[in-house]
PDB file of C-alpha atoms in Angstrom:
ATOM      1  CA  MET S   1      -2.648  23.153   3.258  1.00  0.00           C
ATOM      2  CA  ASN S   2      -5.190  25.508   5.113  1.00  0.00           C
ATOM      3  CA  ILE S   3      -7.760  23.807   7.820  1.00  0.00           C
ATOM      4  CA  THR S   4     -10.414  25.784   9.144  1.00  0.00           C
ATOM      5  CA  ILE S   5     -12.196  24.327  11.922  1.00  0.00           C
ATOM      6  CA  LEU S   6     -15.828  26.138  12.988  1.00  0.00           C
ATOM      7  CA  THR S   7     -16.852  24.853  16.090  1.00  0.00           C
ATOM      8  CA  LEU S   8     -18.724  26.482  19.227  1.00  0.00           C
ATOM      9  CA  PHE S   9     -15.756  24.162  21.328  1.00  0.00           C
ATOM     10  CA  PRO S  10     -12.514  25.551  19.699  1.00  0.00           C
ATOM     11  CA  GLU S  11     -10.603  24.249  23.476  1.00  0.00           C
ATOM     12  CA  MET S  12     -11.456  20.685  22.656  1.00  0.00           C
ATOM     13  CA  PHE S  13      -9.325  20.875  19.804  1.00  0.00           C
ATOM     14  CA  GLU S  14      -6.231  22.270  22.255  1.00  0.00           C
ATOM     15  CA  GLY S  15      -5.066  18.963  22.190  1.00  0.00           C
ATOM     16  CA  LEU S  16      -4.900  18.128  18.727  1.00  0.00           C
ATOM     17  CA  VAL S  17      -3.008  21.065  17.491  1.00  0.00           C
ATOM     18  CA  GLY S  18      -0.477  21.647  20.676  1.00  0.00           C
ATOM     19  CA  ASN S  19       1.327  17.717  20.605  1.00  0.00           C
ATOM     20  CA  SER S  20       2.651  15.214  18.506  1.00  0.00           C
ATOM     21  CA  ILE S  21       2.456  15.057  14.623  1.00  0.00           C
ATOM     22  CA  ILE S  22      -0.066  17.560  14.193  1.00  0.00           C
ATOM     23  CA  LYS S  23       2.084  20.580  16.226  1.00  0.00           C
ATOM     24  CA  ARG S  24       5.311  19.151  14.333  1.00  0.00           C
ATOM     25  CA  ALA S  25       3.535  19.686  10.740  1.00  0.00           C
ATOM     26  CA  ILE S  26       2.093  23.273  12.048  1.00  0.00           C
ATOM     27  CA  ALA S  27       5.352  24.774  13.145  1.00  0.00           C
ATOM     28  CA  LYS S  28       7.086  23.331   9.981  1.00  0.00           C
ATOM     29  CA  GLY S  29       4.463  25.198   7.871  1.00  0.00           C
ATOM     30  CA  VAL S  30       3.073  22.193   6.705  1.00  0.00           C
ATOM     31  CA  ALA S  31      -0.058  23.175   7.605  1.00  0.00           C
ATOM     32  CA  SER S  32      -2.103  25.510   9.318  1.00  0.00           C
ATOM     33  CA  VAL S  33      -5.513  25.199  11.834  1.00  0.00           C
ATOM     34  CA  LYS S  34      -7.252  28.164  12.008  1.00  0.00           C
ATOM     35  CA  LEU S  35      -9.858  27.406  15.288  1.00  0.00           C
ATOM     36  CA  VAL S  36     -13.500  29.992  14.548  1.00  0.00           C
ATOM     37  CA  ASN S  37     -15.604  30.146  17.668  1.00  0.00           C
ATOM     38  CA  ILE S  38     -19.072  30.276  15.857  1.00  0.00           C
ATOM     39  CA  ARG S  39     -20.560  31.877  18.449  1.00  0.00           C
ATOM     40  CA  ASP S  40     -18.247  34.827  17.952  1.00  0.00           C
ATOM     41  CA  TYR S  41     -20.663  35.451  15.135  1.00  0.00           C
ATOM     42  CA  THR S  42     -23.956  35.305  16.673  1.00  0.00           C
ATOM     43  CA  LYS S  43     -26.744  38.195  16.608  1.00  0.00           C
ATOM     44  CA  ASP S  44     -28.388  36.915  19.046  1.00  0.00           C
ATOM     45  CA  LYS S  45     -28.391  40.219  22.118  1.00  0.00           C
ATOM     46  CA  TYR S  46     -27.905  37.108  24.984  1.00  0.00           C
ATOM     47  CA  GLY S  47     -25.174  35.148  22.928  1.00  0.00           C
ATOM     48  CA  ARG S  48     -27.150  31.866  21.903  1.00  0.00           C
ATOM     49  CA  THR S  49     -27.053  30.338  18.614  1.00  0.00           C
ATOM     50  CA  ASP S  50     -29.344  27.613  19.230  1.00  0.00           C
ATOM     51  CA  THR S  51     -33.339  27.601  19.609  1.00  0.00           C
ATOM     52  CA  PRO S  52     -35.848  25.114  19.627  1.00  0.00           C
ATOM     53  CA  PRO S  53     -37.339  23.747  16.622  1.00  0.00           C
ATOM     54  CA  VAL S  54     -40.050  25.259  14.684  1.00  0.00           C
ATOM     55  CA  GLY S  55     -42.989  23.355  15.249  1.00  0.00           C
ATOM     56  CA  GLY S  56     -41.666  21.605  18.446  1.00  0.00           C
ATOM     57  CA  GLY S  57     -39.505  18.609  19.454  1.00  0.00           C
ATOM     58  CA  ALA S  58     -36.996  17.656  21.206  1.00  0.00           C
ATOM     59  CA  GLY S  59     -33.354  19.368  21.999  1.00  0.00           C
ATOM     60  CA  LEU S  60     -31.964  22.388  20.308  1.00  0.00           C
ATOM     61  CA  ILE S  61     -30.881  22.842  17.125  1.00  0.00           C
ATOM     62  CA  GLN S  62     -28.064  25.465  16.244  1.00  0.00           C
ATOM     63  CA  LYS S  63     -29.439  28.825  14.061  1.00  0.00           C
ATOM     64  CA  CYS S  64     -28.301  29.286  10.490  1.00  0.00           C
ATOM     65  CA  GLN S  65     -26.920  32.958  10.669  1.00  0.00           C
ATOM     66  CA  PRO S  66     -23.787  32.239  13.003  1.00  0.00           C
ATOM     67  CA  ILE S  67     -22.575  29.411  11.151  1.00  0.00           C
ATOM     68  CA  VAL S  68     -23.439  31.015   7.670  1.00  0.00           C
ATOM     69  CA  ASP S  69     -21.884  34.322   8.466  1.00  0.00           C
ATOM     70  CA  ALA S  70     -18.757  31.934   9.921  1.00  0.00           C
ATOM     71  CA  ILE S  71     -18.516  30.219   6.862  1.00  0.00           C
ATOM     72  CA  THR S  72     -18.797  33.522   4.545  1.00  0.00           C
ATOM     73  CA  ASP S  73     -16.321  35.480   6.635  1.00  0.00           C
ATOM     74  CA  ASN S  74     -13.891  32.466   6.390  1.00  0.00           C
ATOM     75  CA  LYS S  75     -13.977  31.297   2.969  1.00  0.00           C
ATOM     76  CA  LYS S  76     -12.060  32.101   0.598  1.00  0.00           C
ATOM     77  CA  GLU S  77     -11.652  31.376  -3.302  1.00  0.00           C
ATOM     78  CA  THR S  78     -10.383  27.921  -3.023  1.00  0.00           C
ATOM     79  CA  SER S  79     -11.957  26.528  -0.070  1.00  0.00           C
ATOM     80  CA  LYS S  80     -13.820  23.563  -0.188  1.00  0.00           C
ATOM     81  CA  VAL S  81     -16.557  23.581   2.769  1.00  0.00           C
ATOM     82  CA  ILE S  82     -18.093  20.483   4.515  1.00  0.00           C
ATOM     83  CA  LEU S  83     -20.461  20.209   7.620  1.00  0.00           C
ATOM     84  CA  MET S  84     -20.302  17.077   9.530  1.00  0.00           C
ATOM     85  CA  SER S  85     -23.773  15.267   9.250  1.00  0.00           C
ATOM     86  CA  PRO S  86     -25.125  11.562   9.458  1.00  0.00           C
ATOM     87  CA  ARG S  87     -26.630  12.519   5.599  1.00  0.00           C
ATOM     88  CA  GLY S  88     -22.641  12.827   4.147  1.00  0.00           C
ATOM     89  CA  ARG S  89     -20.429  10.617   2.918  1.00  0.00           C
ATOM     90  CA  THR S  90     -18.944   7.926   4.816  1.00  0.00           C
ATOM     91  CA  TYR S  91     -14.851   9.813   5.352  1.00  0.00           C
ATOM     92  CA  ASN S  92     -12.234   6.923   4.695  1.00  0.00           C
ATOM     93  CA  GLN S  93      -8.787   7.078   3.168  1.00  0.00           C
ATOM     94  CA  GLU S  94      -9.372   8.424  -0.126  1.00  0.00           C
ATOM     95  CA  MET S  95     -11.322  10.743   0.445  1.00  0.00           C
ATOM     96  CA  ALA S  96      -8.577  12.033   3.710  1.00  0.00           C
ATOM     97  CA  LYS S  97      -6.227  11.496   0.868  1.00  0.00           C
ATOM     98  CA  GLU S  98      -8.466  13.928  -1.642  1.00  0.00           C
ATOM     99  CA  TYR S  99      -8.769  16.153   1.110  1.00  0.00           C
ATOM    100  CA  SER S 100      -5.047  16.781   1.567  1.00  0.00           C
ATOM    101  CA  LYS S 101      -4.678  18.203  -2.073  1.00  0.00           C
ATOM    102  CA  LEU S 102      -6.702  20.926  -1.366  1.00  0.00           C
ATOM    103  CA  GLU S 103      -4.964  24.377  -0.230  1.00  0.00           C
ATOM    104  CA  ASP S 104      -8.289  25.531   1.934  1.00  0.00           C
ATOM    105  CA  LEU S 105     -10.312  23.163   3.375  1.00  0.00           C
ATOM    106  CA  ILE S 106     -12.927  23.940   6.139  1.00  0.00           C
ATOM    107  CA  ILE S 107     -14.941  22.053   8.423  1.00  0.00           C
ATOM    108  CA  VAL S 108     -18.308  22.694   9.942  1.00  0.00           C
ATOM    109  CA  CYS S 109     -19.223  20.994  13.398  1.00  0.00           C
ATOM    110  CA  GLY S 110     -22.541  20.388  14.184  1.00  0.00           C
ATOM    111  CA  HIS S 111     -23.817  20.647  17.875  1.00  0.00           C
ATOM    112  CA  TYR S 112     -27.073  19.777  19.908  1.00  0.00           C
ATOM    113  CA  GLU S 113     -29.459  18.303  17.733  1.00  0.00           C
ATOM    114  CA  GLY S 114     -29.019  18.850  14.525  1.00  0.00           C
ATOM    115  CA  VAL S 115     -28.448  22.518  12.172  1.00  0.00           C
ATOM    116  CA  ASP S 116     -30.899  24.685  10.449  1.00  0.00           C
ATOM    117  CA  GLU S 117     -31.642  22.684   7.296  1.00  0.00           C
ATOM    118  CA  ARG S 118     -30.791  26.105   5.493  1.00  0.00           C
ATOM    119  CA  VAL S 119     -26.966  25.944   6.599  1.00  0.00           C
ATOM    120  CA  ASN S 120     -27.154  22.988   3.883  1.00  0.00           C
ATOM    121  CA  SER S 121     -26.804  25.847   1.283  1.00  0.00           C
ATOM    122  CA  TYR S 122     -23.782  26.923   2.211  1.00  0.00           C
ATOM    123  CA  VAL S 123     -21.247  23.933   2.011  1.00  0.00           C
ATOM    124  CA  ASP S 124     -19.670  21.757  -0.559  1.00  0.00           C
ATOM    125  CA  GLU S 125     -20.477  18.615   0.724  1.00  0.00           C
ATOM    126  CA  LEU S 126     -22.290  16.631   3.911  1.00  0.00           C
ATOM    127  CA  VAL S 127     -19.278  14.137   6.146  1.00  0.00           C
ATOM    128  CA  SER S 128     -19.817  11.223   8.354  1.00  0.00           C
ATOM    129  CA  ILE S 129     -17.699   8.806  10.218  1.00  0.00           C
ATOM    130  CA  GLY S 130     -19.804   6.135  10.718  1.00  0.00           C
ATOM    131  CA  ASP S 131     -23.120   5.295  11.690  1.00  0.00           C
ATOM    132  CA  TYR S 132     -23.538   6.243  15.772  1.00  0.00           C
ATOM    133  CA  ILE S 133     -24.300   8.670  17.883  1.00  0.00           C
ATOM    134  CA  LEU S 134     -21.933  11.827  19.295  1.00  0.00           C
ATOM    135  CA  THR S 135     -22.188  14.909  20.818  1.00  0.00           C
ATOM    136  CA  GLY S 136     -21.026  16.975  18.284  1.00  0.00           C
ATOM    137  CA  GLY S 137     -19.093  17.430  15.346  1.00  0.00           C
ATOM    138  CA  GLU S 138     -15.450  17.863  17.387  1.00  0.00           C
ATOM    139  CA  ILE S 139     -14.515  14.657  17.332  1.00  0.00           C
ATOM    140  CA  PRO S 140     -14.984  13.681  13.408  1.00  0.00           C
ATOM    141  CA  ALA S 141     -13.137  17.283  12.620  1.00  0.00           C
ATOM    142  CA  MET S 142     -10.371  16.217  14.477  1.00  0.00           C
ATOM    143  CA  GLY S 143     -10.050  12.635  12.984  1.00  0.00           C
ATOM    144  CA  ILE S 144     -10.012  13.877   9.651  1.00  0.00           C
ATOM    145  CA  ALA S 145      -7.373  16.767  10.181  1.00  0.00           C
ATOM    146  CA  ASP S 146      -5.057  14.472  11.940  1.00  0.00           C
ATOM    147  CA  SER S 147      -6.084  11.951   8.786  1.00  0.00           C
ATOM    148  CA  ILE S 148      -5.579  15.098   5.932  1.00  0.00           C
ATOM    149  CA  ILE S 149      -2.289  16.583   8.117  1.00  0.00           C
ATOM    150  CA  ARG S 150      -0.559  13.371   8.266  1.00  0.00           C
ATOM    151  CA  LEU S 151      -0.196  13.017   4.332  1.00  0.00           C
ATOM    152  CA  LEU S 152       1.118  16.304   3.630  1.00  0.00           C
ATOM    153  CA  ASP S 153       4.803  16.174   2.399  1.00  0.00           C
ATOM    154  CA  GLY S 154       7.172  16.967   5.242  1.00  0.00           C
ATOM    155  CA  ALA S 155       4.463  16.027   8.037  1.00  0.00           C
ATOM    156  CA  ILE S 156       5.539  12.390   8.394  1.00  0.00           C
ATOM    157  CA  ALA S 157       8.522  10.630   7.168  1.00  0.00           C
ATOM    158  CA  SER S 158       7.386   8.990   3.895  1.00  0.00           C
ATOM    159  CA  ASN S 159       7.848   5.206   4.085  1.00  0.00           C
ATOM    160  CA  SER S 160       5.835   4.943   7.504  1.00  0.00           C
ATOM    161  CA  LEU S 161       3.006   5.724   4.905  1.00  0.00           C
ATOM    162  CA  ASP S 162       3.829   3.285   2.410  1.00  0.00           C
ATOM    163  CA  ASP S 163       2.620   0.170   4.413  1.00  0.00           C
ATOM    164  CA  GLU S 164      -0.278   1.836   6.525  1.00  0.00           C
ATOM    165  CA  SER S 165      -4.147  -0.290   6.652  1.00  0.00           C
ATOM    166  CA  PHE S 166      -5.877   1.568   3.993  1.00  0.00           C
ATOM    167  CA  ASN S 167      -3.665   2.452   1.464  1.00  0.00           C
ATOM    168  CA  GLU S 168      -5.078  -0.369   0.012  1.00  0.00           C
ATOM    169  CA  PRO S 169      -8.139  -2.578   1.477  1.00  0.00           C
ATOM    170  CA  LEU S 170      -5.860  -3.746   3.581  1.00  0.00           C
ATOM    171  CA  LEU S 171      -4.886  -4.267   7.215  1.00  0.00           C
ATOM    172  CA  GLU S 172      -1.226  -3.723   8.188  1.00  0.00           C
ATOM    173  CA  TYR S 173       0.542  -6.778   9.662  1.00  0.00           C
ATOM    174  CA  PRO S 174       1.689  -7.216  12.927  1.00  0.00           C
ATOM    175  CA  GLN S 175       4.878  -5.251  14.317  1.00  0.00           C
ATOM    176  CA  TYR S 176       7.028  -6.712  17.377  1.00  0.00           C
ATOM    177  CA  THR S 177       9.371  -4.536  19.934  1.00  0.00           C
ATOM    178  CA  GLU S 178      11.784  -6.023  22.167  1.00  0.00           C
ATOM    179  CA  PRO S 179      12.153  -8.000  24.058  1.00  0.00           C
ATOM    180  CA  TYR S 180      11.670 -11.333  22.240  1.00  0.00           C
ATOM    181  CA  GLU S 181      10.187 -13.158  24.626  1.00  0.00           C
ATOM    182  CA  TYR S 182       7.422 -11.488  27.259  1.00  0.00           C
ATOM    183  CA  ASN S 183       4.836 -13.673  28.953  1.00  0.00           C
ATOM    184  CA  GLY S 184       5.329 -16.114  26.712  1.00  0.00           C
ATOM    185  CA  GLU S 185       5.363 -14.874  23.505  1.00  0.00           C
ATOM    186  CA  THR S 186       8.028 -14.576  21.183  1.00  0.00           C
ATOM    187  CA  VAL S 187       8.628 -12.577  18.129  1.00  0.00           C
ATOM    188  CA  PRO S 188       8.616 -14.902  14.827  1.00  0.00           C
ATOM    189  CA  ASP S 189      12.277 -15.702  14.479  1.00  0.00           C
ATOM    190  CA  LEU S 190      12.146 -14.673  10.734  1.00  0.00           C
ATOM    191  CA  LEU S 191      11.768 -11.301  11.494  1.00  0.00           C
ATOM    192  CA  TYR S 192      15.294 -11.486  12.719  1.00  0.00           C
ATOM    193  CA  SER S 193      16.722 -13.407  10.009  1.00  0.00           C
ATOM    194  CA  GLY S 194      17.777  -9.701   8.006  1.00  0.00           C
ATOM    195  CA  ASN S 195      15.982 -11.370   4.635  1.00  0.00           C
ATOM    196  CA  HIS S 196      14.403  -8.836   3.851  1.00  0.00           C
ATOM    197  CA  GLN S 197      12.545  -9.989   0.788  1.00  0.00           C
ATOM    198  CA  ALA S 198      11.014 -12.658   2.810  1.00  0.00           C
ATOM    199  CA  ILE S 199       9.841 -10.515   5.540  1.00  0.00           C
ATOM    200  CA  ALA S 200       8.126  -8.861   3.469  1.00  0.00           C
ATOM    201  CA  LYS S 201       6.536 -11.558   1.715  1.00  0.00           C
ATOM    202  CA  TRP S 202       5.833 -13.182   5.490  1.00  0.00           C
ATOM    203  CA  ARG S 203       4.470  -9.237   6.695  1.00  0.00           C
ATOM    204  CA  ARG S 204       1.880  -9.146   3.472  1.00  0.00           C
ATOM    205  CA  LYS S 205       1.033 -12.894   4.222  1.00  0.00           C
ATOM    206  CA  GLN S 206      -0.191 -11.443   7.733  1.00  0.00           C
ATOM    207  CA  SER S 207      -1.673  -8.524   6.237  1.00  0.00           C
ATOM    208  CA  LEU S 208      -3.912 -10.454   4.206  1.00  0.00           C
ATOM    209  CA  LEU S 209      -5.044 -13.070   6.933  1.00  0.00           C
ATOM    210  CA  LEU S 210      -5.805 -10.269   9.272  1.00  0.00           C
ATOM    211  CA  THR S 211      -8.489  -8.814   6.907  1.00  0.00           C
ATOM    212  CA  ARG S 212      -9.994 -11.433   6.091  1.00  0.00           C
ATOM    213  CA  LYS S 213     -10.053 -12.637   9.805  1.00  0.00           C
ATOM    214  CA  TYR S 214     -11.563  -9.250  10.934  1.00  0.00           C
ATOM    215  CA  ARG S 215     -12.844  -7.051   7.741  1.00  0.00           C
ATOM    216  CA  PRO S 216     -14.224  -9.745   5.336  1.00  0.00           C
ATOM    217  CA  ASP S 217     -15.665  -6.502   4.055  1.00  0.00           C
ATOM    218  CA  LEU S 218     -12.374  -5.014   2.777  1.00  0.00           C
ATOM    219  CA  PHE S 219     -10.945  -8.683   1.971  1.00  0.00           C
ATOM    220  CA  LYS S 220     -13.642  -9.084  -0.553  1.00  0.00           C
ATOM    221  CA  LYS S 221     -12.752  -5.682  -2.167  1.00  0.00           C
ATOM    222  CA  LEU S 222      -9.237  -7.132  -2.394  1.00  0.00           C
ATOM    223  CA  SER S 223      -8.076  -8.200  -6.494  1.00  0.00           C
ATOM    224  CA  LEU S 224      -5.553 -10.981  -5.147  1.00  0.00           C
ATOM    225  CA  SER S 225      -2.646 -11.413  -7.438  1.00  0.00           C
ATOM    226  CA  LYS S 226      -1.477 -15.341  -7.451  1.00  0.00           C
ATOM    227  CA  ALA S 227       1.200 -14.940  -5.429  1.00  0.00           C
ATOM    228  CA  ASP S 228      -1.580 -13.378  -2.617  1.00  0.00           C
ATOM    229  CA  LEU S 229      -3.046 -17.105  -3.694  1.00  0.00           C
ATOM    230  CA  LYS S 230      -0.011 -18.682  -2.590  1.00  0.00           C
ATOM    231  CA  LEU S 231       0.514 -17.287   0.188  1.00  0.00           C
ATOM    232  CA  LEU S 232      -2.699 -18.028   1.281  1.00  0.00           C
ATOM    233  CA  LYS S 233      -2.764 -21.829   0.207  1.00  0.00           C
ATOM    234  CA  GLU S 234       0.528 -21.676   2.472  1.00  0.00           C
ATOM    235  CA  ALA S 235      -1.420 -20.543   5.443  1.00  0.00           C
ATOM    236  CA  GLU S 236      -4.176 -22.390   5.207  1.00  0.00           C
ATOM    237  CA  SER S 237      -1.719 -25.794   5.046  1.00  0.00           C
ATOM    238  CA  GLY S 238       0.095 -25.224   8.132  1.00  0.00           C
ATOM    239  CA  GLU S 239       3.368 -26.056   6.774  1.00  0.00           C
ATOM    240  CA  THR S 240       6.635 -23.610   6.844  1.00  0.00           C
ATOM    241  CA  PRO S 241       7.154 -22.864   2.834  1.00  0.00           C
ATOM    242  CA  LYS S 242      10.501 -23.943   1.289  1.00  0.00           C
ATOM    243  CA  TRP S 243      11.479 -19.564   0.881  1.00  0.00           C
ATOM    244  CA  GLU S 244      10.562 -19.035   5.035  1.00  0.00           C
ATOM    245  CA  ALA S 245      12.380 -22.381   6.309  1.00  0.00           C
ATOM    246  CA  ASP S 246      15.861 -21.314   3.718  1.00  0.00           C
ATOM    247  CA  ALA S 247      15.758 -17.843   5.241  1.00  0.00           C
ATOM    248  CA  LEU S 248      15.260 -19.319   8.726  1.00  0.00           C
ATOM    249  CA  ASP S 249      18.420 -20.893   8.090  1.00  0.00           C
ATOM    250  CA  LYS S 250      20.557 -18.552   6.449  1.00  0.00           C
ATOM    251  CA  GLY S 251      20.261 -16.343   9.571  1.00  0.00           C
ATOM    252  CA  LYS S 252      20.043 -18.899  12.183  1.00  0.00           C
ATOM    253  CA  LYS S 253      23.173 -16.910  13.855  1.00  0.00           C
ATOM    254  CA  PHE S 254      20.412 -13.351  14.226  1.00  0.00           C
ATOM    255  CA  VAL S 255      17.945 -15.158  15.568  1.00  0.00           C
ATOM    256  CA  HIS S 256      17.512 -15.195  19.084  1.00  0.00           C
ATOM    257  CA  LYS S 257      18.123 -18.475  21.138  1.00  0.00           C
ATOM    258  CA  LYS S 258      15.351 -19.627  23.543  1.00  0.00           C
TER     259      LYS S 258
END
């Protein structure tokens, strides 16, 4: 997949393309990221890409000519062009999956107080990452590029994607590392039991509880199965269910001793 980012500040993306998973994905040929400086397309004799708005008003607006020419010069027949905009569809994991199936994506980063309205005629979709104000579209573009590339085959191990938050509207279960005890807090003994079925049930229960507590908006979207409802009822009772007690008993030789 090819991702082209049109920006006034390509240097901001050095960390994105030069580190970790994204760097490895690019090296493997799983994805390519092309950074295009909108300023290279300006026809202004002073090299400016922005100007005060017609009719007066605060701040500076990006001119349409440099952006449109940058889009036209980099667009292919298979390209989808998106503009980061507060008017846009709010970005989520479903959109990340949708975009990851594209051959070519062009992301246009706005800046200053906005872009000339006429730029909208040259893009396929407006996209927002939330109802708050940033200085430009660069940080949102980084988030979108990262979320897409990590979904591509070969970018990361497929099993790392299976249990992630937002694969369904459910937060991920708690994760732990060694040591067993740290500052008085311990890893749940069940995770040492070796009973993978019981561990999976425990993790599902924790995901349900965390989502209900921290993201009730997501929890409302869940289609709870009978098994889910039973897990929630167990949690509300405060008692250790039989399946968990049995797993702990059978795996006690693996469980850390306090």
